[in-house]
Tab-separated table of C-alpha atoms and ligand atoms in Angstrom:
chain	number	residue	atom	x	y	z
A	1	MET	CA	3.550	-9.644	13.814
A	2	PHE	CA	6.977	-8.234	13.101
A	3	THR	CA	7.174	-5.333	15.531
A	4	LEU	CA	9.695	-2.530	15.930
A	5	THR	CA	10.684	-3.898	19.338
A	6	ARG	CA	11.617	-7.154	17.704
A	7	LEU	CA	13.651	-5.222	15.174
A	8	ARG	CA	15.547	-3.421	17.927
A	9	ASN	CA	16.343	-6.712	19.650
A	10	TRP	CA	17.400	-8.166	16.367
A	11	TYR	CA	19.701	-5.265	15.664
A	12	SER	CA	21.336	-5.421	19.070
A	13	GLY	CA	22.335	-8.982	18.272
A	14	VAL	CA	19.711	-10.907	20.188
A	15	LYS	CA	18.466	-12.687	17.114
A	16	VAL	CA	21.163	-13.016	14.483
A	17	ALA	CA	24.709	-11.945	13.971
A	18	PRO	CA	24.959	-9.692	10.921
A	19	VAL	CA	26.874	-11.276	8.106
A	20	ILE	CA	27.458	-8.352	5.806
A	21	ASN	CA	30.452	-6.053	5.986
A	22	GLY	CA	29.713	-3.207	3.633
A	23	GLU	CA	31.765	-0.295	4.987
A	24	LYS	CA	31.979	1.064	1.438
A	25	GLN	CA	28.277	0.819	0.729
A	26	HIS	CA	26.076	3.877	0.910
A	27	VAL	CA	22.399	3.512	0.146
A	28	ALA	CA	20.205	6.469	-0.807
A	29	VAL	CA	16.510	6.060	-0.038
A	30	LEU	CA	14.183	8.411	-1.925
A	31	ALA	CA	10.699	8.565	-0.424
A	32	PHE	CA	7.535	10.009	-1.951
A	33	PRO	CA	6.303	12.228	0.886
A	34	PHE	CA	2.524	11.971	0.328
A	35	GLY	CA	-0.193	9.463	1.152
A	36	THR	CA	0.894	6.093	2.519
A	37	HIS	CA	4.126	5.873	0.530
A	38	ALA	CA	7.025	6.827	2.806
A	39	ALA	CA	6.134	4.660	5.809
A	40	PRO	CA	6.261	1.284	4.003
A	41	LEU	CA	9.497	2.326	2.286
A	42	LEU	CA	11.018	3.091	5.687
A	43	SER	CA	9.796	-0.268	7.042
A	44	LEU	CA	11.448	-2.051	4.153
A	45	VAL	CA	14.680	-0.129	4.636
A	46	ARG	CA	14.688	-0.755	8.402
A	47	ARG	CA	14.456	-4.477	7.798
A	48	ILE	CA	17.389	-4.286	5.364
A	49	ALA	CA	19.438	-1.937	7.543
A	50	ALA	CA	19.002	-4.192	10.569
A	51	GLU	CA	20.813	-6.941	8.707
A	52	ALA	CA	23.639	-4.701	7.509
A	53	PRO	CA	24.775	-2.469	10.378
A	54	ASN	CA	27.942	-1.393	8.580
A	55	VAL	CA	26.062	-0.107	5.566
A	56	GLN	CA	24.981	3.546	5.761
A	57	PHE	CA	21.460	4.494	4.673
A	58	ALA	CA	20.501	8.083	3.826
A	59	PHE	CA	16.728	8.618	3.818
A	60	PHE	CA	15.582	11.609	1.754
A	61	SER	CA	12.156	13.192	2.053
A	62	THR	CA	10.531	16.547	2.853
A	63	SER	CA	10.940	17.956	6.379
A	64	GLN	CA	7.186	17.605	6.932
A	65	ALA	CA	7.157	13.916	6.008
A	66	ASN	CA	10.399	13.204	7.882
A	67	ALA	CA	9.026	14.826	11.044
A	68	LYS	CA	6.225	12.249	11.077
A	69	LEU	CA	8.480	9.258	10.442
A	70	PHE	CA	11.328	10.341	12.736
A	71	PRO	CA	9.736	12.097	15.703
A	72	GLY	CA	12.942	12.471	17.751
A	73	SER	CA	15.353	15.374	17.425
A	74	SER	CA	18.280	13.262	16.225
A	75	ASN	CA	18.952	12.845	12.536
A	76	HIS	CA	19.425	9.102	13.151
A	77	ASP	CA	16.518	6.717	13.086
A	78	GLU	CA	15.575	5.912	16.701
A	79	PHE	CA	15.747	2.166	16.018
A	80	LEU	CA	18.711	1.903	13.685
A	81	PRO	CA	21.676	4.273	13.898
A	82	ASN	CA	22.785	3.379	10.370
A	83	ILE	CA	19.752	5.171	8.932
A	84	LYS	CA	20.076	8.946	8.773
A	85	HIS	CA	17.401	11.212	7.395
A	86	TYR	CA	17.812	14.338	5.309
A	87	ASN	CA	15.278	16.926	4.225
A	88	ILE	CA	14.744	17.909	0.642
A	89	GLN	CA	12.787	20.961	-0.459
A	90	ASP	CA	9.062	20.563	-0.895
A	91	GLY	CA	8.931	22.423	-4.223
A	92	LEU	CA	6.659	25.198	-2.958
A	93	PRO	CA	7.784	28.617	-4.218
A	94	GLU	CA	8.753	31.163	-1.561
A	95	ASN	CA	5.781	33.039	-0.059
A	96	HIS	CA	3.498	30.515	-1.728
A	97	VAL	CA	-0.195	31.111	-1.063
A	98	PRO	CA	-2.027	27.759	-1.209
A	99	SER	CA	-4.890	27.630	-3.710
A	100	GLY	CA	-6.820	25.165	-1.554
A	101	ASN	CA	-6.539	22.415	-4.169
A	102	PRO	CA	-5.312	19.371	-2.179
A	103	LEU	CA	-3.342	18.162	-5.211
A	104	GLU	CA	-1.391	21.418	-5.539
A	105	PRO	CA	1.423	20.582	-3.071
A	106	ILE	CA	1.854	17.200	-4.767
A	107	ILE	CA	2.084	18.754	-8.236
A	108	LEU	CA	4.563	21.414	-7.092
A	109	PHE	CA	6.631	18.732	-5.410
A	110	ILE	CA	6.670	16.544	-8.520
A	111	ASN	CA	7.677	19.445	-10.761
A	112	ALA	CA	10.777	20.145	-8.684
A	113	MET	CA	11.650	16.758	-7.204
A	114	GLN	CA	14.266	15.564	-9.628
A	115	ILE	CA	16.591	18.501	-9.040
A	116	ASN	CA	15.717	18.724	-5.332
A	117	TYR	CA	16.734	15.136	-4.630
A	118	LYS	CA	19.892	15.427	-6.699
A	119	ASN	CA	21.082	18.566	-4.869
A	120	VAL	CA	20.780	17.081	-1.392
A	121	MET	CA	22.153	13.698	-2.474
A	122	ASP	CA	25.226	15.368	-3.945
A	123	ALA	CA	25.717	17.363	-0.757
A	124	VAL	CA	25.432	14.247	1.423
A	125	ALA	CA	27.802	12.241	-0.783
A	126	ALA	CA	30.340	15.094	-0.628
A	127	ALA	CA	29.989	15.615	3.139
A	128	THR	CA	30.366	11.913	3.946
A	129	GLY	CA	32.981	11.247	1.285
A	130	LYS	CA	30.921	8.226	0.215
A	131	ASN	CA	29.253	7.988	-3.162
A	132	PHE	CA	25.962	6.148	-3.337
A	133	THR	CA	26.155	2.508	-4.339
A	134	CYS	CA	22.419	1.836	-4.478
A	135	LEU	CA	19.289	3.972	-4.826
A	136	VAL	CA	16.172	2.526	-3.204
A	137	THR	CA	13.312	4.720	-4.374
A	138	ASP	CA	9.574	4.935	-4.503
A	139	ALA	CA	8.644	3.398	-7.858
A	140	PHE	CA	7.109	6.746	-8.867
A	141	PHE	CA	10.655	8.105	-9.263
A	142	TRP	CA	11.279	7.155	-12.873
A	143	PHE	CA	14.376	9.388	-12.895
A	144	GLY	CA	16.050	6.841	-10.594
A	145	ALA	CA	17.086	4.911	-13.720
A	146	ASP	CA	19.239	7.729	-15.129
A	147	LEU	CA	20.395	8.975	-11.746
A	148	ALA	CA	21.636	5.527	-10.730
A	149	GLU	CA	23.368	5.076	-14.058
A	150	GLU	CA	25.072	8.444	-13.707
A	151	MET	CA	26.182	7.548	-10.170
A	152	ASN	CA	27.229	4.065	-11.205
A	153	ALA	CA	24.818	2.701	-8.612
A	154	LYS	CA	22.046	0.105	-8.567
A	155	TRP	CA	18.424	1.151	-8.755
A	156	VAL	CA	15.816	-0.681	-6.662
A	157	PRO	CA	12.349	0.896	-6.857
A	158	LEU	CA	9.595	-0.141	-4.445
A	159	TRP	CA	6.007	-0.326	-5.685
A	160	THR	CA	3.817	0.010	-2.577
A	161	ALA	CA	0.503	-1.021	-4.208
A	162	GLY	CA	-0.506	-4.307	-5.850
A	163	PRO	CA	0.866	-6.086	-8.924
A	164	HIS	CA	-2.169	-5.568	-11.182
A	165	SER	CA	-2.103	-1.765	-10.859
A	166	LEU	CA	1.610	-1.878	-11.591
A	167	LEU	CA	0.862	-3.848	-14.753
A	168	THR	CA	-1.538	-1.155	-15.994
A	169	HIS	CA	1.264	1.414	-15.672
A	170	VAL	CA	3.788	-0.815	-17.400
A	171	TYR	CA	1.297	-1.400	-20.234
A	172	THR	CA	-0.044	2.154	-20.439
A	173	ASP	CA	1.015	2.616	-24.070
A	174	LEU	CA	-0.488	-0.743	-25.024
A	175	ILE	CA	-3.742	0.208	-23.315
A	176	ARG	CA	-3.829	3.632	-24.989
A	177	ASP	CA	-3.159	2.087	-28.401
A	178	ASN	CA	-5.884	-0.551	-28.085
A	179	TYR	CA	-8.517	1.235	-26.087
A	180	VAL	CA	-11.575	2.230	-28.105
A	181	LYS	CA	-13.957	4.334	-26.076
A	182	GLU	CA	-17.124	3.084	-27.775
A	183	ASP	CA	-16.112	-0.587	-27.531
A	184	HIS	CA	-14.681	-0.677	-24.065
A	185	VAL	CA	-17.410	0.781	-21.907
A	186	GLU	CA	-18.427	-2.695	-20.792
A	187	LYS	CA	-16.103	-4.953	-22.766
A	188	ASN	CA	-13.029	-6.422	-21.089
A	189	PHE	CA	-9.498	-5.507	-22.208
A	190	ASP	CA	-8.946	-8.896	-23.821
A	191	PHE	CA	-5.796	-7.493	-25.458
A	192	LEU	CA	-4.002	-7.036	-22.136
A	193	PRO	CA	-1.554	-9.891	-21.430
A	194	GLY	CA	-1.970	-11.290	-17.938
A	195	PHE	CA	-5.103	-9.314	-17.189
A	196	PRO	CA	-7.869	-9.905	-19.771
A	197	GLU	CA	-10.529	-9.396	-17.051
A	198	LEU	CA	-9.763	-5.674	-16.874
A	199	ARG	CA	-12.384	-3.091	-17.903
A	200	ALA	CA	-11.963	0.615	-18.630
A	201	CYS	CA	-14.001	1.550	-15.556
A	202	ASP	CA	-11.540	-0.315	-13.298
A	203	LEU	CA	-8.446	1.572	-14.410
A	204	PRO	CA	-6.519	3.896	-12.110
A	205	GLU	CA	-6.733	7.560	-13.054
A	206	MET	CA	-4.372	8.993	-15.653
A	207	ILE	CA	-4.089	5.944	-17.888
A	208	ILE	CA	-6.782	6.873	-20.412
A	209	ASP	CA	-8.555	9.890	-18.922
A	210	ASP	CA	-8.017	13.588	-19.526
A	211	ASP	CA	-5.174	14.082	-17.056
A	212	ILE	CA	-2.623	11.913	-18.817
A	213	LYS	CA	-0.478	14.885	-19.826
A	214	GLY	CA	-0.398	16.477	-16.356
A	215	PRO	CA	2.579	16.133	-13.973
A	216	PHE	CA	1.134	13.140	-12.124
A	217	GLY	CA	0.054	11.335	-15.298
A	218	THR	CA	3.423	12.011	-16.912
A	219	MET	CA	5.220	10.668	-13.840
A	220	LEU	CA	3.198	7.422	-13.901
A	221	HIS	CA	3.709	7.002	-17.634
A	222	LYS	CA	7.471	7.502	-17.396
A	223	MET	CA	7.558	5.132	-14.445
A	224	GLY	CA	6.035	2.369	-16.545
A	225	LEU	CA	8.640	2.970	-19.238
A	226	GLN	CA	11.651	3.168	-16.898
A	227	LEU	CA	10.985	0.347	-14.413
A	228	PRO	CA	12.324	-2.332	-16.809
A	229	ARG	CA	15.752	-0.670	-16.357
A	230	ALA	CA	15.781	-1.278	-12.597
A	231	THR	CA	18.231	-3.737	-11.040
A	232	ALA	CA	15.201	-5.189	-9.269
A	233	VAL	CA	11.639	-4.026	-8.639
A	234	ALA	CA	10.411	-4.751	-5.114
A	235	ILE	CA	6.716	-5.044	-4.376
A	236	ASN	CA	4.550	-5.491	-1.292
A	237	SER	CA	2.963	-8.715	-2.471
A	238	PHE	CA	3.625	-12.449	-2.676
A	239	ASP	CA	4.300	-14.715	-5.653
A	240	THR	CA	1.111	-16.762	-5.536
A	241	VAL	CA	-1.308	-13.849	-5.168
A	242	HIS	CA	-2.118	-14.008	-8.899
A	243	LYS	CA	0.370	-15.868	-11.053
A	244	PRO	CA	-0.652	-14.606	-14.549
A	245	ILE	CA	0.052	-11.004	-13.538
A	246	GLY	CA	3.209	-11.929	-11.677
A	247	ASN	CA	4.533	-13.773	-14.718
A	248	GLU	CA	3.677	-10.861	-16.994
A	249	LEU	CA	5.587	-8.431	-14.756
A	250	LYS	CA	8.506	-10.849	-14.529
A	251	SER	CA	8.703	-10.902	-18.306
A	252	ARG	CA	9.026	-7.098	-18.356
A	253	PHE	CA	11.516	-6.556	-15.518
A	254	LYS	CA	15.086	-7.684	-14.978
A	255	LEU	CA	13.999	-8.977	-11.582
A	256	LEU	CA	10.675	-8.812	-9.762
A	257	LEU	CA	10.896	-9.362	-6.018
A	258	ASN	CA	7.627	-10.016	-4.196
A	259	VAL	CA	8.696	-9.378	-0.599
A	260	GLY	CA	5.347	-9.045	1.167
A	261	PRO	CA	2.912	-8.955	2.765
A	262	PHE	CA	4.856	-6.212	4.581
A	263	ILE	CA	2.618	-6.660	7.607
A	264	LEU	CA	4.451	-9.981	8.056
A	265	THR	CA	7.886	-9.240	6.591
A	266	THR	CA	8.756	-5.698	7.711
A	267	PRO	CA	8.684	-4.084	11.168
A	268	GLN	CA	5.361	-2.448	12.053
A	269	SER	CA	4.617	0.111	14.721
A	270	MET	CA	1.809	-1.089	16.968
A	271	VAL	CA	-1.403	0.946	16.960
A	272	PRO	CA	-2.483	1.095	20.615
A	273	ASP	CA	-5.943	-0.339	21.285
A	274	GLU	CA	-7.128	2.776	23.122
A	275	HIS	CA	-10.797	2.012	22.710
A	276	GLY	CA	-10.660	-1.599	23.848
A	277	CYS	CA	-11.661	-3.041	20.475
A	278	ILE	CA	-10.155	-6.463	21.136
A	279	ALA	CA	-11.787	-6.848	24.553
A	280	TRP	CA	-15.095	-5.932	22.930
A	281	LEU	CA	-14.549	-8.417	20.099
A	282	ASN	CA	-13.787	-11.142	22.641
A	283	GLN	CA	-17.422	-10.881	23.721
A	284	GLN	CA	-18.826	-11.332	20.217
A	285	GLU	CA	-19.631	-14.570	18.461
A	286	ASN	CA	-17.310	-15.942	15.808
A	287	LEU	CA	-17.791	-14.488	12.316
A	288	SER	CA	-20.490	-12.107	13.508
A	289	VAL	CA	-18.867	-8.652	13.337
A	290	VAL	CA	-18.591	-6.170	10.450
A	291	TYR	CA	-15.348	-4.147	10.455
A	292	ILE	CA	-15.514	-0.859	8.545
A	293	SER	CA	-12.617	1.336	7.453
A	294	PHE	CA	-12.164	3.533	4.390
A	295	GLY	CA	-8.478	4.199	5.012
A	296	SER	CA	-6.721	7.307	6.219
A	297	ILE	CA	-7.435	9.670	3.330
A	298	VAL	CA	-11.056	9.576	2.203
A	299	VAL	CA	-14.311	9.979	4.112
A	300	PRO	CA	-17.374	8.918	2.089
A	301	PRO	CA	-19.881	11.697	1.319
A	302	PRO	CA	-22.614	12.346	3.949
A	303	HIS	CA	-25.442	10.616	2.067
A	304	GLU	CA	-23.367	7.428	1.866
A	305	LEU	CA	-22.505	7.596	5.557
A	306	THR	CA	-26.207	7.912	6.287
A	307	ALA	CA	-27.015	4.953	4.038
A	308	LEU	CA	-24.369	2.823	5.731
A	309	ALA	CA	-25.523	3.783	9.218
A	310	GLU	CA	-29.124	2.937	8.351
A	311	ALA	CA	-28.095	-0.379	6.808
A	312	LEU	CA	-26.075	-1.336	9.903
A	313	GLU	CA	-28.907	-0.447	12.217
A	314	GLU	CA	-31.473	-2.341	10.224
A	315	CYS	CA	-29.329	-5.481	9.727
A	316	GLY	CA	-28.302	-5.488	13.367
A	317	PHE	CA	-24.830	-6.998	12.850
A	318	PRO	CA	-22.311	-6.005	15.518
A	319	PHE	CA	-19.737	-3.611	14.031
A	320	ILE	CA	-16.493	-1.745	14.605
A	321	TRP	CA	-16.249	1.397	12.504
A	322	ALA	CA	-12.887	3.127	12.215
A	323	PHE	CA	-14.445	6.513	11.540
A	324	ARG	CA	-12.167	9.341	10.408
A	325	GLY	CA	-14.868	11.942	9.800
A	326	ASN	CA	-17.028	14.183	11.879
A	327	PRO	CA	-19.546	12.096	13.910
A	328	GLU	CA	-22.038	14.936	13.381
A	329	SER	CA	-22.384	13.747	9.786
A	330	LEU	CA	-23.913	10.483	11.030
A	331	PRO	CA	-27.715	10.309	11.354
A	332	ASN	CA	-29.234	11.880	14.431
A	333	GLY	CA	-29.151	9.514	17.409
A	334	PHE	CA	-27.307	6.737	15.520
A	335	VAL	CA	-24.301	6.700	17.857
A	336	GLU	CA	-26.513	6.548	20.931
A	337	ARG	CA	-28.863	3.902	19.525
A	338	THR	CA	-26.033	1.595	18.443
A	339	LYS	CA	-23.984	1.933	21.651
A	340	THR	CA	-24.158	-1.779	22.390
A	341	GLN	CA	-24.428	-3.003	18.792
A	342	GLY	CA	-21.213	-1.378	17.696
A	343	LYS	CA	-18.100	0.648	18.374
A	344	ILE	CA	-17.193	3.824	16.512
A	345	VAL	CA	-13.515	4.673	16.993
A	346	ALA	CA	-11.150	7.217	15.469
A	347	TRP	CA	-8.209	4.804	15.295
A	348	ALA	CA	-8.295	1.053	15.381
A	349	PRO	CA	-5.561	-1.610	15.452
A	350	GLN	CA	-6.726	-2.861	12.062
A	351	PHE	CA	-4.556	-5.929	11.677
A	352	GLU	CA	-5.277	-7.176	15.209
A	353	ILE	CA	-8.982	-6.698	14.559
A	354	LEU	CA	-8.912	-8.516	11.222
A	355	LYS	CA	-7.142	-11.488	12.812
A	356	HIS	CA	-9.885	-11.806	15.437
A	357	PRO	CA	-12.208	-14.822	14.940
A	358	SER	CA	-15.308	-12.667	15.545
A	359	ILE	CA	-14.825	-10.645	12.339
A	360	GLY	CA	-17.083	-11.808	9.514
A	361	VAL	CA	-16.528	-9.185	6.822
A	362	CYS	CA	-14.577	-5.982	6.187
A	363	LEU	CA	-16.153	-3.009	4.423
A	364	THR	CA	-13.176	-1.288	2.848
A	365	HIS	CA	-11.981	1.300	0.304
A	366	SER	CA	-9.876	-1.592	-1.102
A	367	GLY	CA	-6.529	0.121	-0.759
A	368	TRP	CA	-3.764	-2.434	-1.285
A	369	ASN	CA	-2.548	-2.455	2.323
A	370	SER	CA	-6.058	-3.115	3.586
A	371	VAL	CA	-6.589	-5.856	1.003
A	372	LEU	CA	-3.417	-7.578	2.240
A	373	ASP	CA	-4.504	-7.143	5.881
A	374	CYS	CA	-7.806	-8.842	5.027
A	375	ILE	CA	-6.083	-11.649	3.126
A	376	VAL	CA	-3.763	-12.361	6.050
A	377	GLY	CA	-6.725	-12.046	8.430
A	378	GLY	CA	-8.802	-14.382	6.244
A	379	VAL	CA	-11.673	-11.873	6.092
A	380	PRO	CA	-13.812	-11.417	2.930
A	381	MET	CA	-14.424	-7.861	1.782
A	382	ILE	CA	-17.095	-5.486	0.592
A	383	SER	CA	-15.567	-2.759	-1.587
A	384	ARG	CA	-16.350	0.932	-1.721
A	385	PRO	CA	-13.371	2.107	-3.837
A	386	PHE	CA	-12.526	5.791	-4.341
A	387	PHE	CA	-9.347	6.483	-6.306
A	388	GLY	CA	-5.945	5.238	-7.472
A	389	ASP	CA	-5.722	1.442	-7.582
A	390	GLN	CA	-8.806	0.926	-5.416
A	391	ARG	CA	-11.300	0.179	-8.219
A	392	LEU	CA	-8.828	-2.226	-9.732
A	393	ASN	CA	-8.375	-4.012	-6.407
A	394	ALA	CA	-12.155	-4.185	-6.013
A	395	ARG	CA	-12.357	-5.768	-9.465
A	396	MET	CA	-9.776	-8.379	-8.486
A	397	LEU	CA	-11.610	-9.146	-5.226
A	398	GLU	CA	-14.955	-9.703	-6.904
A	399	GLY	CA	-14.113	-10.869	-10.425
A	400	VAL	CA	-10.850	-12.779	-10.129
A	401	TRP	CA	-10.181	-13.947	-6.570
A	402	GLU	CA	-13.897	-14.104	-5.651
A	403	ILE	CA	-13.184	-13.039	-2.089
A	404	GLY	CA	-15.214	-9.841	-2.075
A	405	LEU	CA	-18.349	-8.136	-3.306
A	406	GLY	CA	-18.953	-4.730	-4.814
A	407	LEU	CA	-21.927	-2.415	-4.324
A	408	ASP	CA	-24.489	-1.456	-6.985
A	409	ASN	CA	-22.846	1.329	-9.017
A	410	GLY	CA	-19.912	1.207	-6.589
A	411	VAL	CA	-21.533	3.413	-3.937
A	412	LEU	CA	-23.156	2.878	-0.553
A	413	THR	CA	-26.939	2.907	-0.648
A	414	LYS	CA	-29.006	1.460	2.156
A	415	GLU	CA	-30.466	-1.356	0.083
A	416	SER	CA	-27.299	-2.369	-1.698
A	417	THR	CA	-25.277	-2.270	1.527
A	418	MET	CA	-27.827	-4.450	3.315
A	419	ASN	CA	-27.794	-6.927	0.454
A	420	VAL	CA	-24.023	-7.394	0.416
A	421	LEU	CA	-23.783	-7.480	4.220
A	422	LYS	CA	-26.371	-10.242	4.416
A	423	SER	CA	-24.854	-12.049	1.473
A	424	THR	CA	-21.345	-12.184	2.977
A	425	MET	CA	-22.445	-12.818	6.562
A	426	SER	CA	-25.240	-15.309	6.182
A	427	THR	CA	-25.254	-17.144	2.854
A	428	GLU	CA	-23.484	-19.992	1.129
A	429	LYS	CA	-21.904	-17.413	-1.169
A	430	GLY	CA	-20.280	-15.777	1.861
A	431	LYS	CA	-18.964	-19.123	3.038
A	432	ILE	CA	-17.421	-19.833	-0.359
A	433	MET	CA	-15.703	-16.424	-0.311
A	434	ARG	CA	-14.357	-17.166	3.161
A	435	ASP	CA	-13.013	-20.559	2.037
A	436	LYS	CA	-11.282	-18.917	-0.922
A	437	ILE	CA	-9.679	-16.185	1.133
A	438	LEU	CA	-8.458	-18.736	3.673
A	439	LYS	CA	-6.625	-20.516	0.838
A	440	LEU	CA	-5.050	-17.240	-0.220
A	441	LYS	CA	-4.137	-16.565	3.399
A	442	GLU	CA	-2.407	-19.934	3.615
A	443	SER	CA	-0.308	-19.207	0.551
A	444	ALA	CA	0.633	-15.770	1.966
A	445	LEU	CA	1.767	-17.410	5.203
A	446	GLU	CA	3.745	-20.014	3.275
A	447	ALA	CA	5.476	-17.258	1.308
A	448	VAL	CA	6.891	-15.615	4.437
A	449	GLU	CA	8.063	-18.801	6.155
A	450	THR	CA	11.735	-19.785	6.047
A	451	ASN	CA	12.361	-20.895	2.463
A	452	GLY	CA	9.069	-19.335	1.327
A	453	THR	CA	9.222	-17.207	-1.817
A	454	SER	CA	8.907	-13.847	-0.066
A	455	ALA	CA	11.550	-14.847	2.491
A	456	ILE	CA	13.971	-15.904	-0.246
A	457	ASN	CA	13.198	-12.766	-2.262
A	458	PHE	CA	13.858	-10.641	0.802
A	459	ASN	CA	17.286	-12.180	1.192
A	460	THR	CA	17.979	-11.481	-2.463
A	461	LEU	CA	16.864	-7.887	-1.970
A	462	ILE	CA	19.126	-7.453	1.048
A	463	GLN	CA	22.063	-8.816	-0.950
A	464	ILE	CA	21.405	-6.484	-3.882
A	465	VAL	CA	20.991	-3.362	-1.763
A	466	THR	CA	23.881	-3.935	0.618
A	467	SER	CA	26.614	-5.487	-1.513
B	1	LIG	C1	32.580	9.788	-6.283
B	1	LIG	O1	32.107	10.002	-7.599
B	1	LIG	C2	32.766	11.038	-8.276
B	1	LIG	C3	32.055	11.276	-9.587
B	1	LIG	O2	31.789	10.056	-10.246
B	1	LIG	C4	34.224	10.680	-8.444
B	1	LIG	O3	34.909	11.720	-9.096
B	1	LIG	C5	34.834	10.463	-7.055
B	1	LIG	O4	36.167	10.024	-7.172
B	1	LIG	C6	34.048	9.445	-6.267
B	1	LIG	N1	34.510	9.438	-4.901
B	1	LIG	C7	34.825	8.308	-4.238
B	1	LIG	C8	35.273	8.500	-2.821
B	1	LIG	O5	34.768	7.221	-4.747
B	2	LIG	C1	-14.197	-19.307	17.610
B	2	LIG	O1	-12.998	-19.342	16.823
B	2	LIG	C2	-11.857	-19.703	17.536
B	2	LIG	C3	-10.657	-19.550	16.625
B	2	LIG	O2	-10.877	-20.141	15.389
B	2	LIG	C4	-12.023	-21.116	18.072
B	2	LIG	O3	-10.887	-21.489	18.810
B	2	LIG	C5	-13.267	-21.189	18.935
B	2	LIG	O4	-13.502	-22.516	19.326
B	2	LIG	C6	-14.490	-20.662	18.203
B	2	LIG	N1	-15.605	-20.579	19.116
B	2	LIG	C7	-16.786	-21.118	18.855
B	2	LIG	C8	-17.848	-20.917	19.892
B	2	LIG	O5	-17.010	-21.759	17.830
B	3	LIG	C1	15.389	-24.381	4.032
B	3	LIG	O1	16.192	-24.829	2.951
B	3	LIG	C2	17.462	-25.261	3.350
B	3	LIG	C3	18.283	-25.526	2.100
B	3	LIG	O2	17.525	-26.194	1.141
B	3	LIG	C4	17.303	-26.506	4.246
B	3	LIG	O3	18.572	-26.954	4.664
B	3	LIG	C5	16.458	-26.110	5.462
B	3	LIG	O4	16.211	-27.268	6.244
B	3	LIG	C6	15.143	-25.506	5.039
B	3	LIG	N1	14.470	-24.991	6.222
B	3	LIG	C7	13.165	-25.161	6.433
B	3	LIG	C8	12.621	-24.589	7.710
B	3	LIG	O5	12.431	-25.738	5.649
């Protein structure tokens, strides 16, 4: 794995001598401060900045988000002194009383972000005497196209999810024009170039539902319209993941750069193995363990947690459960009864676990980062998607790549969970899924090798951003 320690050594000249001059270059990095957006953008920028020590990077985000990414007191990144961070306003009105709606801070941020970024960027350009030569932004920031043009700079948006969800945003108007509610309940979107397997029920929110005119829906729609203006669109994926979609995106953008999987191409901070997961896995048989994680945002509702716990207990497979909720919501006595069968931990070193030969299947929310972790780990998946691109990823896993299974009606019931667990762990079908994901894993590893497509794309990206 590409760790931050390795990055530090690299920067201090242990690995390569930097080849880029770039005293005149000034790169603005505009992060979306919610969910798992800012961290991968920073990883990408650290990798670029390490190769271009004379280029200055200004990282803009809210003070709350910056405090998490840059824990020290300095306004320099602790690993790379050529990255400085600056706070922009969070968009909350003064004396704001929160309504309790978790989306409210995001909406208020979105409503004010364009002007808030511009103000601080102008101040930083004036204070440093260096105009920005490139804007590297979260892909959400559709206004990057005009802002870059106005500043006579390049625009390089990063899409942190997968290519197929990006395609649905690029083709939002096409989908809205061709979607017929009565016809498309079960029928595939055979009109969608590159992705005829898609169904209405797989779509991310805000493409065809009621919220399309809200701030978030408007942002996504404008993003799809503006991305073709970008100098290059970077994405945490690899060329061979699904060629039809990749080719479709390439036909829409000036340049599409698959530079992932980030877990292999950008510096990662190590999650400490506080609960001894790896030592425990070392004692399990190969392909015997179920790994469970629903990501850092959602906890399934109590009746689904109960169903999953009962299914695990009845099937008897060893398990590691990265459990972010309140253990009280698990059935009475479950933790005690499964003490030797499984491990329930608050935080787990996910990638290290997925690479372990004892893991047989991963039960996942199907967020894109987790899907990539499983691909690189060679572990088939069972999907319990919740929101955003997760249903779409689940559809790809089951219907296109055939490296995962869904649950009946997409939710965890005891019976359905037991069926898919047994099917992936102990049947020919499970073996075929494993063989398929190992092929995909191989092509991901090839992509990041010297002269692999992601490696070459990364060099192109570094050139564009720093020259
Ligand atoms: C920065 O940009 C402004 C506005 O385009 C321009 O007037 C100014 O000369 C530029 N400054 C430098 C140092 O290039
Ligand atoms: C388990 O898998 C590892 C890695 O693939 C392999 O080296 C080892 O021989 C396997 N052990 C058994 C008992 O098959
Ligand atoms: C990568 O490509 C270059 C130029 O084609 C070649 O000289 C080099 O040997 C290749 N390296 C590897 C590891 O394949």
